[in-house]
Tab-separated table of C-alpha atoms and ligand atoms in Angstrom:
chain	number	residue	atom	x	y	z
P	1	MET	CA	1.052	88.440	254.775
P	2	ARG	CA	3.421	85.765	256.139
P	3	VAL	CA	2.476	82.317	254.897
P	4	LEU	CA	3.864	78.984	256.025
P	5	GLY	CA	4.051	76.500	253.122
P	6	ILE	CA	4.042	72.735	253.654
P	7	GLU	CA	4.869	70.178	250.943
P	8	THR	CA	4.537	66.427	251.581
P	9	SER	CA	3.104	65.027	248.336
P	10	CYS	CA	5.837	62.459	247.685
P	11	ASP	CA	9.323	61.826	249.055
P	12	GLU	CA	10.393	65.311	250.106
P	13	THR	CA	9.269	67.139	253.233
P	14	GLY	CA	9.378	70.837	252.335
P	15	VAL	CA	8.649	73.833	254.556
P	16	ALA	CA	8.980	77.568	253.839
P	17	VAL	CA	7.795	80.983	254.922
P	18	TYR	CA	6.872	83.497	252.214
P	19	ASP	CA	6.194	87.121	253.061
P	20	THR	CA	4.085	89.022	250.497
P	21	ALA	CA	5.258	92.361	251.915
P	22	ARG	CA	8.600	91.697	250.182
P	23	PRO	CA	7.809	90.783	246.559
P	24	GLY	CA	10.248	88.624	244.624
P	25	PRO	CA	12.928	86.315	246.005
P	26	GLU	CA	13.300	88.565	249.092
P	27	GLY	CA	9.865	87.384	250.197
P	28	LEU	CA	11.224	83.901	250.796
P	29	ARG	CA	12.161	84.297	254.464
P	30	ALA	CA	13.380	80.723	254.875
P	31	HIS	CA	12.948	77.331	253.284
P	32	ALA	CA	14.113	73.830	254.117
P	33	VAL	CA	13.727	70.482	252.407
P	34	TYR	CA	14.300	67.064	253.887
P	35	SER	CA	14.721	64.451	251.167
P	36	GLN	CA	13.794	60.804	251.778
P	37	ILE	CA	16.013	59.567	248.934
P	38	ALA	CA	18.230	57.438	251.231
P	39	LEU	CA	15.153	55.836	252.804
P	40	HIS	CA	13.716	54.652	249.476
P	41	ALA	CA	16.992	53.921	247.661
P	42	GLU	CA	17.215	50.251	248.686
P	43	TYR	CA	13.739	49.619	247.182
P	44	GLY	CA	14.572	51.359	243.895
P	45	GLY	CA	11.546	53.660	244.159
P	46	VAL	CA	9.244	55.461	246.594
P	47	VAL	CA	7.466	53.177	249.105
P	48	PRO	CA	4.278	55.133	249.955
P	49	GLU	CA	3.839	53.873	253.518
P	50	LEU	CA	7.457	54.622	254.417
P	51	ALA	CA	7.072	58.074	252.858
P	52	SER	CA	4.032	58.893	255.033
P	53	ARG	CA	5.742	57.703	258.225
P	54	ASP	CA	8.843	59.735	257.493
P	55	HIS	CA	6.798	62.898	256.874
P	56	VAL	CA	5.268	62.315	260.335
P	57	ARG	CA	8.768	62.158	261.831
P	58	LYS	CA	10.258	65.113	259.972
P	59	LEU	CA	7.521	67.690	259.461
P	60	LEU	CA	7.246	69.287	262.910
P	61	PRO	CA	11.025	69.581	263.467
P	62	LEU	CA	11.353	71.070	259.961
P	63	ILE	CA	8.632	73.653	260.701
P	64	ARG	CA	10.476	74.630	263.915
P	65	GLN	CA	13.783	74.836	262.045
P	66	THR	CA	12.341	76.954	259.205
P	67	LEU	CA	10.596	79.397	261.539
P	68	GLY	CA	13.837	79.656	263.543
P	69	GLU	CA	15.850	80.431	260.382
P	70	ALA	CA	13.301	83.104	259.429
P	71	GLY	CA	13.529	84.590	262.931
P	72	LEU	CA	9.778	84.073	263.372
P	73	THR	CA	7.427	82.204	265.665
P	74	THR	CA	4.049	80.638	264.875
P	75	ALA	CA	2.433	83.815	266.242
P	76	ASP	CA	3.892	85.746	263.274
P	77	LEU	CA	2.059	83.617	260.696
P	78	ASP	CA	-0.974	84.986	258.819
P	79	GLY	CA	-1.838	81.811	256.947
P	80	VAL	CA	-0.860	78.205	256.248
P	81	ALA	CA	-0.661	76.692	252.742
P	82	TYR	CA	-0.339	72.967	252.115
P	83	THR	CA	-0.135	70.643	249.132
P	84	ALA	CA	-3.540	68.929	248.891
P	85	GLY	CA	-2.727	66.977	245.716
P	86	PRO	CA	-1.921	65.424	243.361
P	87	GLY	CA	0.336	62.932	245.135
P	88	LEU	CA	0.446	59.949	247.474
P	89	VAL	CA	-2.656	59.970	249.656
P	90	GLY	CA	-0.959	59.059	252.949
P	91	ALA	CA	1.863	61.514	252.412
P	92	LEU	CA	-0.568	64.308	251.495
P	93	LEU	CA	-2.669	63.607	254.598
P	94	VAL	CA	0.327	64.188	256.885
P	95	GLY	CA	0.917	67.694	255.510
P	96	ALA	CA	-2.780	68.534	255.279
P	97	GLY	CA	-3.450	67.308	258.838
P	98	VAL	CA	-0.591	69.311	260.351
P	99	ALA	CA	-1.336	72.420	258.271
P	100	ARG	CA	-5.043	72.386	258.961
P	101	SER	CA	-4.548	71.836	262.709
P	102	LEU	CA	-1.888	74.535	262.960
P	103	ALA	CA	-4.100	77.058	261.148
P	104	TRP	CA	-7.000	76.124	263.435
P	105	ALA	CA	-4.889	76.526	266.568
P	106	LEU	CA	-3.448	79.865	265.403
P	107	ASP	CA	-6.831	81.066	264.149
P	108	VAL	CA	-5.422	81.926	260.721
P	109	PRO	CA	-6.733	80.776	257.329
P	110	ALA	CA	-5.474	77.655	255.574
P	111	VAL	CA	-5.391	77.113	251.829
P	112	ALA	CA	-5.076	73.929	249.771
P	113	VAL	CA	-2.477	74.184	246.990
P	114	HIS	CA	-2.249	72.107	243.811
P	115	HIS	CA	1.291	70.698	243.671
P	116	MET	CA	1.686	71.379	239.932
P	117	GLU	CA	0.413	74.944	240.305
P	118	GLY	CA	3.125	75.327	242.940
P	119	HIS	CA	5.752	74.169	240.421
P	120	LEU	CA	4.241	76.356	237.706
P	121	LEU	CA	4.290	79.529	239.817
P	122	ALA	CA	7.789	79.004	241.269
P	123	PRO	CA	9.396	81.042	238.431
P	124	LEU	CA	7.140	83.983	239.396
P	125	LEU	CA	8.535	83.858	242.918
P	126	GLU	CA	11.973	84.440	241.404
P	127	ASP	CA	10.821	87.090	238.926
P	128	PRO	CA	7.805	89.235	239.896
P	129	GLU	CA	7.940	90.948	236.469
P	130	LEU	CA	6.918	87.718	234.764
P	131	LYS	CA	3.268	88.036	233.735
P	132	ALA	CA	0.702	85.767	232.054
P	133	PRO	CA	-0.084	84.856	229.335
P	134	PHE	CA	2.686	82.326	228.906
P	135	VAL	CA	3.200	78.644	228.125
P	136	ALA	CA	4.436	76.397	230.927
P	137	LEU	CA	6.367	73.166	230.501
P	138	LEU	CA	5.864	71.067	233.625
P	139	VAL	CA	8.371	68.242	233.749
P	140	SER	CA	8.553	66.232	236.946
P	141	GLY	CA	8.713	62.611	238.051
P	142	GLY	CA	4.943	62.245	237.816
P	143	HIS	CA	3.924	64.767	235.148
P	144	THR	CA	4.884	66.011	231.722
P	145	GLN	CA	2.491	68.700	230.604
P	146	LEU	CA	2.346	71.747	228.399
P	147	VAL	CA	-0.037	74.241	229.927
P	148	GLY	CA	-1.434	77.464	228.492
P	149	VAL	CA	-1.495	79.995	231.329
P	150	ASP	CA	-4.022	82.703	230.485
P	151	ALA	CA	-3.898	84.198	233.975
P	152	ILE	CA	-2.791	82.933	237.379
P	153	GLY	CA	-5.242	80.171	238.224
P	154	GLN	CA	-6.529	79.833	234.655
P	155	TYR	CA	-4.874	76.862	233.046
P	156	ARG	CA	-5.470	75.051	229.749
P	157	LEU	CA	-3.875	71.675	229.174
P	158	LEU	CA	-2.250	71.832	225.728
P	159	GLY	CA	-0.552	68.440	225.796
P	160	GLU	CA	0.688	65.754	228.143
P	161	THR	CA	2.447	62.415	228.235
P	162	LEU	CA	0.449	59.383	227.230
P	163	ASP	CA	2.641	57.079	229.346
P	164	ASP	CA	5.832	57.802	231.338
P	165	ALA	CA	6.599	61.300	232.587
P	166	ALA	CA	9.958	62.762	231.489
P	167	GLY	CA	11.444	62.403	234.995
P	168	GLU	CA	10.109	58.873	235.250
P	169	ALA	CA	11.765	58.047	231.911
P	170	PHE	CA	15.081	59.421	233.261
P	171	ASP	CA	14.702	57.381	236.465
P	172	LYS	CA	13.717	54.114	234.753
P	173	THR	CA	16.413	54.436	232.087
P	174	ALA	CA	19.027	55.090	234.752
P	175	LYS	CA	17.848	52.050	236.699
P	176	LEU	CA	18.060	49.679	233.758
P	177	MET	CA	21.695	50.718	233.232
P	178	GLY	CA	22.407	50.004	236.905
P	179	LEU	CA	22.445	53.543	238.321
P	180	PRO	CA	21.066	53.991	241.839
P	181	TYR	CA	17.688	55.632	242.568
P	182	PRO	CA	16.709	58.323	241.777
P	183	GLY	CA	18.570	58.073	238.537
P	184	GLY	CA	17.527	61.303	236.785
P	185	PRO	CA	20.278	63.597	238.084
P	186	GLN	CA	22.857	60.756	237.935
P	187	LEU	CA	21.982	59.938	234.336
P	188	ALA	CA	22.308	63.622	233.477
P	189	ALA	CA	25.735	63.762	235.153
P	190	LEU	CA	26.837	60.630	233.283
P	191	ALA	CA	25.626	62.104	229.969
P	192	GLU	CA	28.196	64.875	230.374
P	193	GLN	CA	30.922	62.269	229.772
P	194	GLY	CA	28.993	60.758	226.840
P	195	ARG	CA	29.739	61.463	223.194
P	196	PRO	CA	26.877	62.924	221.148
P	197	GLY	CA	25.610	60.875	218.203
P	198	VAL	CA	27.189	57.522	219.191
P	199	PHE	CA	23.706	56.285	220.100
P	200	LYS	CA	20.794	57.881	218.292
P	201	PHE	CA	17.313	57.331	219.720
P	202	ALA	CA	13.915	58.384	218.376
P	203	ARG	CA	12.264	61.729	219.156
P	204	PRO	CA	8.864	60.177	219.977
P	205	MET	CA	5.705	61.695	218.473
P	206	THR	CA	7.520	64.596	216.820
P	207	ASP	CA	6.778	63.225	213.328
P	208	ARG	CA	3.078	64.061	213.624
P	209	PRO	CA	1.163	67.140	214.713
P	210	GLY	CA	0.088	67.563	218.316
P	211	LEU	CA	1.512	68.409	221.717
P	212	ASP	CA	1.337	65.067	223.494
P	213	PHE	CA	4.399	63.078	224.553
P	214	SER	CA	5.291	59.405	224.898
P	215	PHE	CA	8.511	58.372	226.619
P	216	SER	CA	8.039	54.689	227.391
P	217	GLY	CA	9.278	53.467	223.981
P	218	LEU	CA	12.514	55.378	224.448
P	219	LYS	CA	13.237	53.403	227.584
P	220	THR	CA	12.834	50.155	225.610
P	221	GLN	CA	15.211	51.444	222.925
P	222	VAL	CA	17.782	52.123	225.622
P	223	LEU	CA	17.256	48.675	227.132
P	224	LEU	CA	17.945	46.996	223.789
P	225	ALA	CA	20.983	49.195	223.076
P	226	TRP	CA	22.403	48.531	226.568
P	227	ARG	CA	21.836	44.752	226.352
P	228	ASP	CA	23.551	44.506	222.980
P	229	SER	CA	26.488	46.678	224.030
P	230	ASP	CA	29.817	45.940	225.728
P	231	GLN	CA	28.363	47.616	228.866
P	232	SER	CA	31.573	49.572	229.441
P	233	GLU	CA	31.611	52.853	231.371
P	234	GLN	CA	32.075	54.832	228.135
P	235	THR	CA	29.134	53.027	226.496
P	236	ARG	CA	26.933	53.761	229.490
P	237	ALA	CA	27.847	57.439	229.243
P	238	ASP	CA	27.284	57.444	225.443
P	239	ILE	CA	23.847	55.862	225.852
P	240	ALA	CA	22.999	58.341	228.633
P	241	ARG	CA	23.965	61.168	226.287
P	242	GLY	CA	21.878	59.708	223.423
P	243	PHE	CA	18.885	59.312	225.724
P	244	GLU	CA	19.185	62.799	227.212
P	245	ASP	CA	19.518	64.334	223.738
P	246	ALA	CA	16.351	62.515	222.611
P	247	VAL	CA	14.319	63.710	225.602
P	248	ILE	CA	15.606	67.277	225.395
P	249	ASP	CA	15.044	67.533	221.633
P	250	THR	CA	11.531	66.144	222.015
P	251	LEU	CA	10.653	68.575	224.798
P	252	ALA	CA	12.159	71.468	222.832
P	253	ILE	CA	10.263	70.639	219.623
P	254	LYS	CA	6.952	70.453	221.494
P	255	CYS	CA	7.653	73.682	223.407
P	256	GLN	CA	8.183	75.528	220.135
P	257	ARG	CA	4.953	74.095	218.766
P	258	ALA	CA	3.063	75.079	221.917
P	259	LEU	CA	4.399	78.644	221.759
P	260	ASP	CA	3.365	78.853	218.088
P	261	ALA	CA	-0.103	77.481	218.864
P	262	ALA	CA	-0.579	79.859	221.807
P	263	GLY	CA	0.787	82.821	219.812
P	264	CYS	CA	3.150	83.661	222.639
P	265	ASP	CA	6.920	83.924	223.207
P	266	THR	CA	7.268	83.387	226.946
P	267	LEU	CA	8.023	79.906	228.187
P	268	VAL	CA	8.120	78.961	231.843
P	269	VAL	CA	9.758	75.681	232.837
P	270	ALA	CA	9.133	73.986	236.176
P	271	GLY	CA	9.417	70.613	237.887
P	272	GLY	CA	12.400	68.406	238.720
P	273	VAL	CA	13.575	67.848	235.126
P	274	GLY	CA	13.728	71.656	234.811
P	275	ALA	CA	16.946	71.347	236.846
P	276	ASN	CA	18.562	69.603	233.856
P	277	LYS	CA	21.396	71.828	232.661
P	278	ARG	CA	21.310	70.864	228.992
P	279	LEU	CA	17.532	71.292	228.821
P	280	ARG	CA	17.989	74.803	230.195
P	281	VAL	CA	20.646	75.645	227.604
P	282	LYS	CA	18.553	74.238	224.735
P	283	LEU	CA	15.394	76.135	225.701
P	284	GLU	CA	17.372	79.353	226.180
P	285	GLU	CA	18.714	78.935	222.641
P	286	ILE	CA	15.174	78.510	221.290
P	287	ALA	CA	13.933	81.575	223.168
P	288	ARG	CA	16.812	83.646	221.811
P	289	LYS	CA	16.064	82.582	218.236
P	290	ARG	CA	12.434	83.700	218.473
P	291	ASP	CA	13.218	86.831	220.443
P	292	GLY	CA	11.261	85.513	223.378
P	293	ARG	CA	12.187	84.497	226.895
P	294	VAL	CA	12.368	81.362	228.986
P	295	CYS	CA	12.160	81.388	232.783
P	296	PHE	CA	13.321	78.703	235.188
P	297	PRO	CA	13.395	78.726	238.944
P	298	ARG	CA	16.801	78.131	240.540
P	299	PRO	CA	17.463	74.336	240.522
P	300	ALA	CA	16.560	73.984	244.250
P	301	LEU	CA	13.101	75.370	243.488
P	302	CYS	CA	12.650	73.092	240.435
P	303	THR	CA	12.467	69.939	242.548
P	304	ASP	CA	9.835	69.570	245.283
P	305	ASN	CA	9.982	72.262	247.954
P	306	GLY	CA	7.841	74.210	250.410
P	307	ALA	CA	8.686	77.627	248.924
P	308	MET	CA	6.522	77.089	245.841
P	309	ILE	CA	3.614	76.018	248.064
P	310	ALA	CA	3.994	79.016	250.401
P	311	PHE	CA	4.124	81.328	247.364
P	312	ALA	CA	1.151	79.834	245.464
P	313	GLY	CA	-0.808	79.652	248.735
P	314	ALA	CA	-0.045	83.300	249.517
P	315	LEU	CA	-1.444	84.375	246.115
P	316	ARG	CA	-4.649	82.423	246.761
P	317	LEU	CA	-4.967	83.591	250.384
P	318	GLU	CA	-4.525	87.206	249.282
P	319	ALA	CA	-7.312	86.638	246.762
P	320	GLY	CA	-9.530	85.572	249.661
P	321	GLN	CA	-9.506	81.815	249.061
P	322	ARG	CA	-9.735	79.495	252.051
P	323	ALA	CA	-9.756	75.732	252.654
P	324	GLY	CA	-12.648	74.323	254.682
P	325	ASN	CA	-12.063	72.968	258.185
P	326	ALA	CA	-12.019	69.328	257.069
P	327	VAL	CA	-8.692	67.676	256.300
P	328	HIS	CA	-9.231	66.975	252.628
P	329	VAL	CA	-6.716	65.835	249.991
P	330	GLN	CA	-7.015	64.973	246.289
P	331	PRO	CA	-4.508	62.350	245.097
P	332	ARG	CA	-5.764	63.036	241.551
P	333	TRP	CA	-6.605	66.625	240.758
P	334	ASP	CA	-7.091	68.307	237.379
P	335	MET	CA	-5.354	71.669	237.313
P	336	ALA	CA	-7.867	73.071	234.827
P	337	SER	CA	-10.556	72.722	237.538
P	338	LEU	CA	-8.863	75.232	239.869
P	339	PRO	CA	-10.654	78.484	240.649
P	340	ALA	CA	-9.144	81.588	239.048
P	341	VAL	CA	-7.090	83.880	241.267
P	342	GLN	CA	-8.572	87.340	241.211
P	343	THR	CA	-6.238	89.616	243.078
P	344	VAL	CA	-8.188	91.903	245.354
P	345	ALA	CA	-7.898	95.488	244.091
P	346	ALA	CA	-5.774	97.620	246.400
M	401	KG4	O1	9.338	67.778	240.697
M	401	KG4	P1	10.064	66.658	241.328
M	401	KG4	O2	11.088	66.957	242.394
M	401	KG4	O3	9.091	65.607	241.967
M	401	KG4	C1	7.854	65.292	241.411
M	401	KG4	O4	6.886	66.040	241.670
M	401	KG4	O5	7.865	64.289	240.651
M	401	KG4	O6	10.768	65.860	240.112
M	401	KG4	C2	11.569	64.750	240.350
M	401	KG4	C3	12.028	64.204	239.003
M	401	KG4	C4	12.712	62.859	239.149
M	401	KG4	O7	12.188	61.977	238.173
M	401	KG4	C5	14.191	63.188	238.879
M	401	KG4	O8	14.890	62.127	238.332
M	401	KG4	C6	14.060	64.326	237.891
M	401	KG4	O9	12.962	65.089	238.384
M	401	KG4	N1	15.280	65.148	237.852
M	401	KG4	C7	16.075	65.266	236.766
M	401	KG4	C8	17.149	66.126	237.142
M	401	KG4	N2	16.963	66.492	238.444
M	401	KG4	C9	15.818	65.899	238.860
M	401	KG4	N3	15.974	64.741	235.539
M	401	KG4	C10	16.931	65.059	234.648
M	401	KG4	N4	17.979	65.852	234.920
M	401	KG4	C11	18.142	66.396	236.138
M	401	KG4	N5	19.195	67.192	236.392
M	402	ZN	ZN1	6.878	67.923	242.097
């Protein structure tokens, strides 16, 4: 089954074709992402109306480009998957409207995909041997969640952030030290020049039991440290390093706790912050110590993309799930409410 995937939940237009006849990374026939970063940079954050308008401009050309790179035409498609939420309502409606109309015109089924399920399943696209149960750490600009994955489509929320998401904390911290939007990757790059231990920040909520997170206080600690400092380049790098260490340690401590609570040794990491090199190294170290494993998608599939939507949609389409004919999106959408994916017996 060849499935076109469309992602437009925020500031990236993503399109991909996934072919279930070729399991694993080979199934990804083509994928392309157009990032709106430059468009939003001057505002210091995503402007929803501008995001929607840009998806309108970019989506159709990107679909043509992706099909061309895959050597396919619309007639070769067996289904269309689109992100129906969570995300910005206008942006979601662009993808849902195009996907639903295309599926209607081609007389193929459409399926609505949960953006975070897309992130969560991306590591399975890379490694078909990876099987549930496992614990997933979802760390993006909008979410920080620990999820118990009992089976594909069966998700239990184990813990989440009470305020800022990890990516949001990276972005806001970068901004307050004068780095351009989106600051996460830039802060991480700066931290590489920073010296460990010069600035020591708290590991929030690790001193008590539980799997929830809170990152907003950390940002305030950085603000105070930055204000009282000489604001030199080296200090900025040292603070970036101190901040990154605090976030990574906190995530690592909670991941270990979640694995212990779930009685499992497989950790799957997804979402934009999953591209962070030092987080990857730290979690690999933890997995090695407990004789378990940690799986990440390649960095390009950690941040928003159409491949994860095509892949998650293909699994649901193969299980017989279909979206109705109405163009329907859910800006807020609880992942635990998703229907299970029962693969049809061969
Ligand atoms: O998953 P994603 O592309 O979009 C959302 O669904 O939110 O995640 C974007 C987030 C941003 O906050 C960005 O700053 C962060 O991921 N991010 C990083 C890195 N690369 C992206 N944070 C830390 N280190 C990175 N290398
Ligand atoms: Zn995302």
